[in-house]
CSV table of C-alpha atoms and ligand atoms in Angstrom, one decimal:
chain,number,residue,atom,x,y,z
A,1,MET,CA,33.7,71.7,-51.3
A,2,GLU,CA,31.0,69.8,-50.2
A,3,THR,CA,29.3,69.0,-53.5
A,4,LEU,CA,33.2,67.4,-54.8
A,5,THR,CA,33.2,65.2,-52.0
A,6,LYS,CA,29.8,64.1,-52.9
A,7,ILE,CA,30.3,63.8,-56.4
A,8,LEU,CA,34.1,61.7,-55.5
A,9,PHE,CA,31.8,59.6,-53.2
A,10,PHE,CA,29.4,58.7,-55.6
A,11,LEU,CA,32.2,57.9,-58.3
A,12,PHE,CA,34.1,55.8,-55.8
A,13,TYR,CA,30.7,53.7,-55.4
A,14,GLN,CA,30.0,53.8,-59.0
A,15,ILE,CA,33.4,52.1,-59.5
A,16,MET,CA,32.8,49.3,-56.7
A,17,ALA,CA,29.3,48.5,-57.9
A,18,VAL,CA,30.4,47.7,-61.5
A,19,GLU,CA,34.1,46.3,-60.7
A,20,LEU,CA,33.4,43.1,-58.7
A,21,SER,CA,35.6,41.9,-56.1
A,22,THR,CA,37.9,38.9,-56.9
A,23,SER,CA,37.7,37.6,-53.7
A,24,ILE,CA,34.6,35.7,-53.7
A,25,ASN,CA,35.5,32.2,-53.1
A,26,ILE,CA,33.7,30.6,-56.0
A,27,LYS,CA,35.1,27.3,-55.1
A,28,GLU,CA,32.8,26.6,-52.5
A,29,PRO,CA,29.4,26.5,-52.2
A,30,ARG,CA,27.2,29.8,-52.3
A,31,TRP,CA,25.6,29.4,-49.3
A,32,ASP,CA,26.2,28.4,-45.9
A,33,GLN,CA,26.4,24.6,-45.9
A,34,SER,CA,25.9,24.8,-42.1
A,35,THR,CA,22.3,25.1,-42.2
A,36,PHE,CA,19.6,23.3,-43.9
A,37,GLU,CA,18.4,26.1,-46.0
A,38,GLY,CA,22.0,26.7,-47.6
A,39,ARG,CA,22.4,23.4,-48.4
A,40,ALA,CA,18.6,22.8,-50.1
A,41,LYS,CA,19.7,25.9,-52.1
A,42,HIS,CA,22.7,24.5,-53.1
A,43,PHE,CA,21.7,21.1,-54.3
A,44,PHE,CA,18.3,22.4,-56.1
A,45,THR,CA,20.8,24.5,-57.8
A,46,VAL,CA,23.0,21.4,-58.6
A,47,THR,CA,20.5,19.2,-59.5
A,48,ASP,CA,18.3,21.8,-61.6
A,49,PRO,CA,17.3,19.7,-64.7
A,50,ARG,CA,17.6,22.7,-66.7
A,51,ASN,CA,21.1,22.9,-67.0
A,52,ILE,CA,21.1,20.1,-69.3
A,53,LEU,CA,19.4,22.3,-71.8
A,54,LEU,CA,21.9,25.1,-72.1
A,55,SER,CA,23.5,25.5,-75.4
A,56,ASN,CA,27.3,25.3,-76.1
A,57,GLU,CA,27.4,29.1,-76.3
A,58,GLN,CA,26.5,29.4,-72.8
A,59,LEU,CA,28.4,26.8,-71.4
A,60,GLU,CA,31.4,28.0,-73.3
A,61,SER,CA,30.8,31.6,-71.7
A,62,ALA,CA,30.1,30.7,-68.3
A,63,HIS,CA,33.9,28.5,-69.0
A,64,LYS,CA,35.2,31.9,-69.7
A,65,ILE,CA,34.0,33.9,-66.8
A,66,ILE,CA,34.9,31.5,-64.1
A,67,THR,CA,38.6,30.7,-65.7
A,68,ASP,CA,38.9,34.3,-66.3
A,69,TYR,CA,37.8,35.0,-62.3
A,70,ARG,CA,40.3,32.3,-61.0
A,71,LYS,CA,43.3,34.0,-62.6
A,72,GLY,CA,41.6,37.6,-61.5
A,73,VAL,CA,40.3,38.8,-64.2
A,74,VAL,CA,36.8,40.0,-63.9
A,75,SER,CA,34.7,40.6,-67.0
A,76,PRO,CA,33.1,44.2,-66.9
A,77,GLY,CA,29.9,44.6,-65.5
A,78,LEU,CA,29.9,41.0,-64.2
A,79,SER,CA,27.1,41.1,-61.1
A,80,GLU,CA,27.9,38.6,-58.3
A,81,ASP,CA,24.3,36.7,-59.1
A,82,GLU,CA,26.1,36.4,-62.7
A,83,LEU,CA,29.4,35.1,-61.5
A,84,TRP,CA,27.7,32.5,-59.1
A,85,ARG,CA,25.3,31.6,-62.3
A,86,ALA,CA,28.1,30.9,-64.1
A,87,LYS,CA,29.9,29.0,-61.4
A,88,TYR,CA,26.8,26.6,-60.8
A,89,ILE,CA,26.8,26.4,-65.1
A,90,PHE,CA,30.7,25.6,-65.1
A,91,ASP,CA,30.1,23.1,-62.7
A,92,SER,CA,27.4,21.2,-63.8
A,93,ALA,CA,28.8,20.6,-67.5
A,94,PHE,CA,32.9,20.2,-66.8
A,95,HIS,CA,34.9,17.7,-64.6
A,96,PRO,CA,36.2,19.4,-61.4
A,97,ASP,CA,39.7,17.5,-62.3
A,98,THR,CA,40.1,17.1,-65.6
A,99,GLY,CA,38.0,20.2,-66.6
A,100,GLU,CA,36.9,18.0,-70.0
A,101,LYS,CA,33.1,18.3,-70.6
A,102,MET,CA,31.4,15.5,-68.8
A,103,ILE,CA,28.7,13.3,-70.7
A,104,LEU,CA,25.4,14.8,-70.7
A,105,ILE,CA,23.5,12.0,-69.0
A,106,GLY,CA,26.2,11.5,-66.4
A,107,ARG,CA,26.1,15.2,-65.3
A,108,MET,CA,24.3,16.1,-61.8
A,109,SER,CA,21.5,18.1,-63.8
A,110,ALA,CA,20.5,15.0,-65.7
A,111,GLN,CA,20.0,12.6,-62.5
A,112,VAL,CA,16.3,14.1,-61.9
A,113,PRO,CA,15.0,13.2,-65.4
A,114,MET,CA,17.1,10.0,-65.7
A,115,ASN,CA,16.0,8.7,-62.4
A,116,MET,CA,12.3,9.3,-62.7
A,117,THR,CA,12.1,7.7,-66.3
A,118,ILE,CA,13.9,4.8,-64.5
A,119,THR,CA,12.0,4.7,-61.5
A,120,GLY,CA,8.8,5.2,-63.0
A,121,CYS,CA,9.5,2.7,-65.4
A,122,MET,CA,10.4,0.0,-62.9
A,123,MET,CA,7.3,0.8,-60.5
A,124,THR,CA,5.1,0.4,-63.6
A,125,PHE,CA,7.1,-2.8,-65.2
A,126,TYR,CA,7.4,-4.9,-62.2
A,127,LYS,CA,5.4,-7.7,-62.5
A,128,THR,CA,7.3,-9.9,-65.5
A,129,THR,CA,10.5,-11.0,-64.8
A,130,PRO,CA,12.1,-9.9,-68.3
A,131,ALA,CA,10.8,-6.4,-67.2
A,132,VAL,CA,12.3,-6.2,-63.8
A,133,VAL,CA,16.0,-7.8,-65.3
A,134,MET,CA,15.8,-4.9,-68.3
A,135,TRP,CA,14.9,-2.0,-66.0
A,136,GLN,CA,17.6,-3.0,-63.1
A,137,TRP,CA,19.8,-3.6,-66.2
A,138,ILE,CA,19.2,0.0,-67.5
A,139,ASN,CA,19.5,1.8,-64.1
A,140,GLN,CA,22.8,0.1,-63.7
A,141,SER,CA,24.2,0.9,-66.6
A,142,PHE,CA,23.4,4.3,-66.0
A,143,ASN,CA,24.9,4.4,-62.8
A,144,ALA,CA,27.8,3.0,-64.3
A,145,ILE,CA,27.7,6.0,-67.0
A,146,VAL,CA,27.5,8.5,-63.4
A,147,ASN,CA,30.5,6.4,-62.1
A,148,TYR,CA,32.9,6.9,-65.4
A,149,THR,CA,31.6,10.4,-65.7
A,150,ASN,CA,32.5,11.3,-62.0
A,151,ARG,CA,35.7,9.2,-62.1
A,152,SER,CA,38.1,11.1,-60.1
A,153,GLY,CA,41.1,12.5,-61.9
A,154,ASP,CA,44.0,12.0,-59.6
A,155,ALA,CA,43.3,8.3,-59.2
A,156,PRO,CA,41.2,7.2,-62.4
A,157,LEU,CA,39.7,3.8,-62.4
A,158,THR,CA,40.9,1.6,-65.0
A,159,VAL,CA,38.1,0.4,-67.5
A,160,SER,CA,38.4,-3.3,-65.9
A,161,GLN,CA,37.8,-2.1,-62.5
A,162,LEU,CA,34.6,-0.1,-63.9
A,163,GLY,CA,33.6,-2.8,-65.8
A,164,THR,CA,33.9,-5.4,-62.7
A,165,ALA,CA,31.8,-3.0,-60.5
A,166,TYR,CA,29.2,-2.8,-63.5
A,167,VAL,CA,28.8,-6.5,-63.5
A,168,SER,CA,28.6,-7.0,-59.8
A,169,ALA,CA,26.2,-4.0,-59.3
A,170,THR,CA,24.4,-5.7,-62.1
A,171,THR,CA,24.0,-8.8,-60.8
A,172,GLY,CA,23.5,-7.8,-57.3
A,173,ALA,CA,20.6,-5.7,-58.2
A,174,VAL,CA,18.7,-8.3,-60.7
A,175,ALA,CA,19.1,-10.3,-58.1
A,176,THR,CA,17.7,-8.9,-55.2
A,177,ALA,CA,15.0,-7.6,-57.0
A,178,LEU,CA,13.9,-11.3,-58.4
A,179,GLY,CA,14.3,-12.6,-55.3
A,180,LEU,CA,12.2,-10.0,-53.8
A,181,ASN,CA,9.1,-10.8,-56.7
A,182,ALA,CA,9.7,-14.1,-55.7
A,183,LEU,CA,8.9,-13.8,-51.9
A,184,THR,CA,5.9,-11.2,-52.6
A,185,LYS,CA,4.0,-13.3,-55.6
A,186,HIS,CA,1.3,-13.7,-53.3
A,187,VAL,CA,1.0,-10.1,-51.8
A,188,SER,CA,-2.2,-7.8,-52.5
A,189,PRO,CA,-1.9,-5.8,-55.8
A,190,LEU,CA,-1.3,-2.6,-53.6
A,191,PHE,CA,1.6,-4.1,-51.7
A,192,GLY,CA,3.2,-5.7,-54.7
A,193,ARG,CA,3.5,-2.0,-55.9
A,194,PHE,CA,6.1,-1.6,-53.2
A,195,VAL,CA,8.2,-4.4,-54.2
A,196,PRO,CA,10.8,-1.8,-56.2
A,197,PHE,CA,11.1,0.4,-53.0
A,198,ALA,CA,11.3,-2.7,-50.9
A,199,ALA,CA,14.2,-3.5,-53.3
A,200,VAL,CA,15.4,0.1,-53.4
A,201,ALA,CA,15.6,-0.1,-49.3
A,202,ALA,CA,17.1,-3.2,-49.0
A,203,ALA,CA,19.8,-3.0,-51.9
A,204,ASN,CA,20.9,0.1,-50.0
A,205,CYS,CA,21.0,-1.3,-46.6
A,206,ILE,CA,23.3,-3.9,-48.1
A,207,ASN,CA,25.4,-2.4,-50.5
A,208,ILE,CA,26.5,1.0,-49.0
A,209,PRO,CA,27.7,-0.9,-45.9
A,210,LEU,CA,29.7,-3.8,-48.2
A,211,MET,CA,31.1,-1.4,-50.2
A,212,ARG,CA,32.3,0.7,-47.7
A,213,GLN,CA,33.7,-2.1,-45.0
A,214,ARG,CA,37.1,-1.3,-45.2
A,215,GLU,CA,36.3,2.3,-43.6
A,216,LEU,CA,34.3,0.0,-40.9
A,217,LYS,CA,37.2,-1.9,-40.5
A,218,HIS,CA,39.8,1.0,-40.3
A,219,GLY,CA,38.2,3.9,-39.8
A,220,ILE,CA,37.8,7.2,-41.8
A,221,PRO,CA,40.2,10.3,-40.7
A,222,ILE,CA,38.5,12.7,-38.1
A,223,THR,CA,40.0,16.2,-38.0
A,224,ASP,CA,39.0,19.4,-35.8
A,225,GLU,CA,37.1,21.8,-37.0
A,226,ASN,CA,40.3,23.7,-38.8
A,227,ASP,CA,40.9,20.5,-40.6
A,228,ASN,CA,44.0,19.4,-38.5
A,229,ARG,CA,43.8,15.3,-38.7
A,230,LEU,CA,43.3,13.8,-35.1
A,231,GLY,CA,43.4,10.1,-36.3
A,232,GLU,CA,41.1,7.3,-38.0
A,233,SER,CA,38.0,6.0,-35.9
A,234,THR,CA,35.4,3.6,-37.1
A,235,GLN,CA,32.6,5.0,-34.7
A,236,ALA,CA,32.9,8.1,-37.0
A,237,ALA,CA,32.6,5.5,-40.3
A,238,GLN,CA,29.4,3.9,-38.7
A,239,GLN,CA,27.7,7.6,-38.5
A,240,ALA,CA,28.9,8.6,-41.8
A,241,ILE,CA,27.5,5.1,-43.3
A,242,SER,CA,24.1,5.5,-41.4
A,243,GLN,CA,23.7,9.0,-42.6
A,244,VAL,CA,24.4,7.4,-46.1
A,245,VAL,CA,22.2,4.9,-46.0
A,246,VAL,CA,19.4,7.1,-44.5
A,247,SER,CA,19.7,9.6,-46.7
A,248,ARG,CA,19.5,7.3,-49.5
A,249,ILE,CA,16.2,5.4,-48.3
A,250,LEU,CA,14.6,8.6,-47.4
A,251,MET,CA,15.7,10.2,-50.8
A,252,ALA,CA,13.9,6.9,-52.8
A,253,SER,CA,10.9,7.3,-50.5
A,254,PRO,CA,8.6,10.1,-52.2
A,255,GLY,CA,9.2,8.8,-55.4
A,256,MET,CA,8.5,5.7,-54.5
A,257,ALA,CA,6.2,5.2,-51.9
A,258,ILE,CA,3.6,8.0,-53.0
A,259,PRO,CA,2.7,7.1,-56.2
A,260,PRO,CA,1.8,3.4,-55.7
A,261,PHE,CA,-1.2,4.3,-54.0
A,262,LEU,CA,-2.3,7.1,-56.8
A,263,MET,CA,-1.4,4.6,-59.5
A,264,ASN,CA,-3.8,1.5,-57.7
A,265,HIS,CA,-6.4,4.1,-57.4
A,266,LEU,CA,-6.0,5.7,-61.0
A,267,GLU,CA,-5.6,2.4,-62.5
A,268,LYS,CA,-9.4,1.5,-61.6
A,269,LYS,CA,-10.9,4.5,-63.5
A,270,ALA,CA,-12.3,4.4,-66.8
A,271,PHE,CA,-9.4,6.3,-68.3
A,272,LEU,CA,-6.5,3.9,-67.2
A,273,ARG,CA,-8.8,1.0,-68.4
A,274,LYS,CA,-9.3,2.5,-71.7
A,275,PHE,CA,-6.0,3.5,-72.3
A,276,PRO,CA,-4.0,1.0,-70.3
A,277,TRP,CA,-0.6,2.7,-71.9
A,278,MET,CA,-1.0,5.9,-70.2
A,279,SER,CA,0.1,4.0,-66.8
A,280,ALA,CA,3.9,4.7,-67.8
A,281,PRO,CA,4.1,8.2,-68.8
A,282,ILE,CA,1.5,9.2,-65.5
A,283,GLN,CA,4.0,7.2,-63.3
A,284,VAL,CA,7.0,9.0,-64.6
A,285,GLY,CA,5.5,12.3,-64.2
A,286,LEU,CA,4.1,11.4,-60.8
A,287,VAL,CA,7.6,10.2,-59.9
A,288,GLY,CA,9.5,12.9,-61.5
A,289,PHE,CA,7.3,15.4,-59.5
A,290,CYS,CA,8.1,14.3,-56.1
A,291,LEU,CA,12.2,13.5,-57.3
A,292,VAL,CA,12.8,17.3,-58.1
A,293,PHE,CA,11.7,18.6,-54.3
A,294,ALA,CA,13.0,14.9,-52.9
A,295,THR,CA,16.4,14.5,-54.7
A,296,PRO,CA,17.7,18.2,-53.6
A,297,LEU,CA,16.2,18.0,-50.0
A,298,CYS,CA,17.7,15.0,-48.9
A,299,CYS,CA,20.6,15.6,-50.1
A,300,ALA,CA,20.8,18.5,-47.7
A,301,LEU,CA,19.7,16.5,-45.1
A,302,PHE,CA,23.0,15.7,-43.3
A,303,PRO,CA,26.0,18.0,-44.2
A,304,GLN,CA,28.8,16.7,-46.4
A,305,LYS,CA,31.1,17.3,-43.3
A,306,SER,CA,29.4,15.7,-40.6
A,307,SER,CA,30.6,15.9,-36.6
A,308,MET,CA,30.0,13.8,-33.5
A,309,SER,CA,31.3,14.5,-29.9
A,310,VAL,CA,34.8,13.1,-29.1
A,311,SER,CA,33.0,11.6,-25.9
A,312,ARG,CA,31.4,9.1,-28.8
A,313,LEU,CA,34.4,8.0,-30.6
A,314,GLU,CA,36.3,4.9,-29.2
A,315,PRO,CA,38.0,5.2,-25.9
A,316,GLU,CA,41.9,4.7,-27.3
A,317,LEU,CA,40.6,7.3,-29.6
A,318,GLN,CA,39.7,9.8,-27.1
A,319,GLU,CA,42.4,9.4,-24.6
A,320,LYS,CA,44.5,9.8,-27.7
A,321,ILE,CA,43.0,13.2,-28.6
A,322,ARG,CA,42.9,14.7,-25.1
A,323,ALA,CA,46.6,14.2,-24.6
A,324,SER,CA,47.5,15.6,-28.3
A,325,HIS,CA,44.5,18.3,-28.4
A,326,PRO,CA,43.2,19.5,-25.1
A,327,GLY,CA,40.2,21.7,-25.7
A,328,VAL,CA,38.7,19.7,-29.0
A,329,GLU,CA,35.1,19.0,-28.1
A,330,ARG,CA,33.8,17.7,-31.5
A,331,VAL,CA,35.5,16.0,-34.4
A,332,PHE,CA,34.9,16.5,-38.0
A,333,PHE,CA,34.8,14.1,-41.0
A,334,ASN,CA,33.3,13.5,-44.6
A,335,LYS,CA,29.9,11.8,-44.8
A,336,GLY,CA,30.9,10.3,-48.4
A,337,LEU,CA,28.5,9.5,-50.9
B,1,NAG,C1,30.5,13.4,-58.4
B,1,NAG,O1,31.4,13.6,-57.3
B,1,NAG,C2,31.3,14.7,-56.6
B,1,NAG,C3,32.1,14.7,-55.4
B,1,NAG,O2,32.8,13.7,-55.4
B,1,NAG,C4,29.8,15.0,-55.9
B,1,NAG,O3,29.6,16.2,-55.1
B,1,NAG,C5,28.8,14.6,-57.1
B,1,NAG,O4,27.3,14.4,-56.2
B,1,NAG,C6,28.7,13.4,-57.7
B,1,NAG,N1,28.1,13.6,-59.3
B,1,NAG,C7,27.1,12.5,-59.7
B,1,NAG,C8,26.3,12.6,-60.8
B,1,NAG,O5,27.5,11.8,-58.5
B,2,NAG,C1,19.5,2.5,-59.4
B,2,NAG,O1,20.5,1.7,-58.7
B,2,NAG,C2,21.2,2.7,-57.7
B,2,NAG,C3,22.5,2.0,-57.3
B,2,NAG,O2,22.5,0.5,-56.9
B,2,NAG,C4,20.1,2.5,-56.8
B,2,NAG,O3,20.5,3.3,-55.8
B,2,NAG,C5,18.7,3.1,-57.2
B,2,NAG,O4,18.1,3.0,-55.8
B,2,NAG,C6,18.3,2.2,-57.9
B,2,NAG,N1,17.1,2.8,-58.5
B,2,NAG,C7,15.8,2.2,-58.5
B,2,NAG,C8,14.8,2.6,-58.9
B,2,NAG,O5,15.8,1.3,-58.1
B,3,NAG,C1,29.7,2.8,-58.9
B,3,NAG,O1,30.4,3.1,-58.4
B,3,NAG,C2,30.3,2.5,-56.8
B,3,NAG,C3,31.1,3.2,-56.2
B,3,NAG,O2,32.7,3.2,-56.9
B,3,NAG,C4,30.5,0.8,-56.7
B,3,NAG,O3,30.2,0.6,-55.8
B,3,NAG,C5,29.4,0.9,-58.2
B,3,NAG,O4,29.2,-0.5,-58.1
B,3,NAG,C6,29.3,1.4,-59.3
B,3,NAG,N1,28.2,1.2,-59.9
B,3,NAG,C7,28.2,0.4,-61.1
B,3,NAG,C8,26.9,0.2,-61.7
B,3,NAG,O5,28.8,0.5,-62.2
B,4,NAG,C1,19.3,8.7,-59.0
B,4,NAG,O1,20.1,8.1,-59.4
B,4,NAG,C2,21.8,8.3,-58.6
B,4,NAG,C3,23.0,7.5,-59.4
B,4,NAG,O2,22.4,6.4,-60.1
B,4,NAG,C4,21.3,7.4,-57.5
B,4,NAG,O3,22.4,7.3,-56.8
B,4,NAG,C5,20.3,7.7,-56.4
B,4,NAG,O4,20.1,7.0,-55.5
B,4,NAG,C6,18.9,7.8,-57.6
B,4,NAG,N1,18.0,8.1,-57.0
B,4,NAG,C7,16.8,7.8,-56.6
B,4,NAG,C8,16.0,8.0,-56.2
B,4,NAG,O5,16.9,6.6,-57.1
């Protein structure tokens, strides 16, 4: 009798181990997004540049695993790790709304390699006007491709809206960069190397609030912890926008603030004097090394869902919430991008 029970239990556990439960929520990130560690793991996986090298078959296989799983069909022998790996591969290549395969260089996995090339070149070729214009233009063209790739499925941007954004973003970026270059014509060579970084910081401080001025004026939706909408708050908008500006500048800083010191030192050495063309690849490599770590860690810095205490909201809104939802102490909102 005892042996039989043991055998039954053994079989039961075997079956449980083989057949993966269909209740794993693969719509959400794998790791707890309320902790820094969970967010860092999530973003390291999302920005993993190795995903651009995946073959078509690998993408199709992940596509099949995920579409099957969503229908409640589990491929036999699929482990939880394999399921999550398929989910991240699927998300890296297919658009969340339209399901179409995304343009390669617009994907999250291409962000680090593209950024490191653009940033590295921007920091090597910052001295002449044509080079500055060209790299700003390349950067904005890349942004436009990312915007296009990532356009939302339900409210698609029109070509003319995308075109307008592209032209104004490029004009703004070129003007800022040339303006700063003119202002810093006579600073020391070491300082000169920080001009691209200053341009990025300045541009973020100006562009993001400008782009989101509607939210600063009218507020952004706030909810309680169960996603019940409580109203719109401009205080929350201010916090959201400051967090985005800070994390953007922090994200750019390791890649743009460390290499200038090293390059300034290296370019005095015999090797780079002999092979000056090596400057750009070395700079790109240094920036890339910094970005591989900085991009996901800075994305993880603040949770996408930010929160603040009710007592820091606008007084009228506080009153309204206290009346309609007594007991709510913190409100939540999406910080945006
Ligand atoms: C695209 O948008 C999603 C959600 O809006 C965001 O999480 C992701 O970072 C964006 N991807 C890129 C490449 O900007
Ligand atoms: C490229 O453009 C984006 C958007 O304007 C900006 O956030 C980023 O810092 C730029 N990159 C560099 C290296 O200037
Ligand atoms: C990308 O999209 C953002 C937000 O929609 C916009 O502000 C920005 O100017 C766009 N960039 C380009 C180069 O089109
Ligand atoms: C990387 O590229 C994205 C999209 O163009 C941009 O938002 C981000 O600021 C860039 N990061 C750096 C460090 O330049």
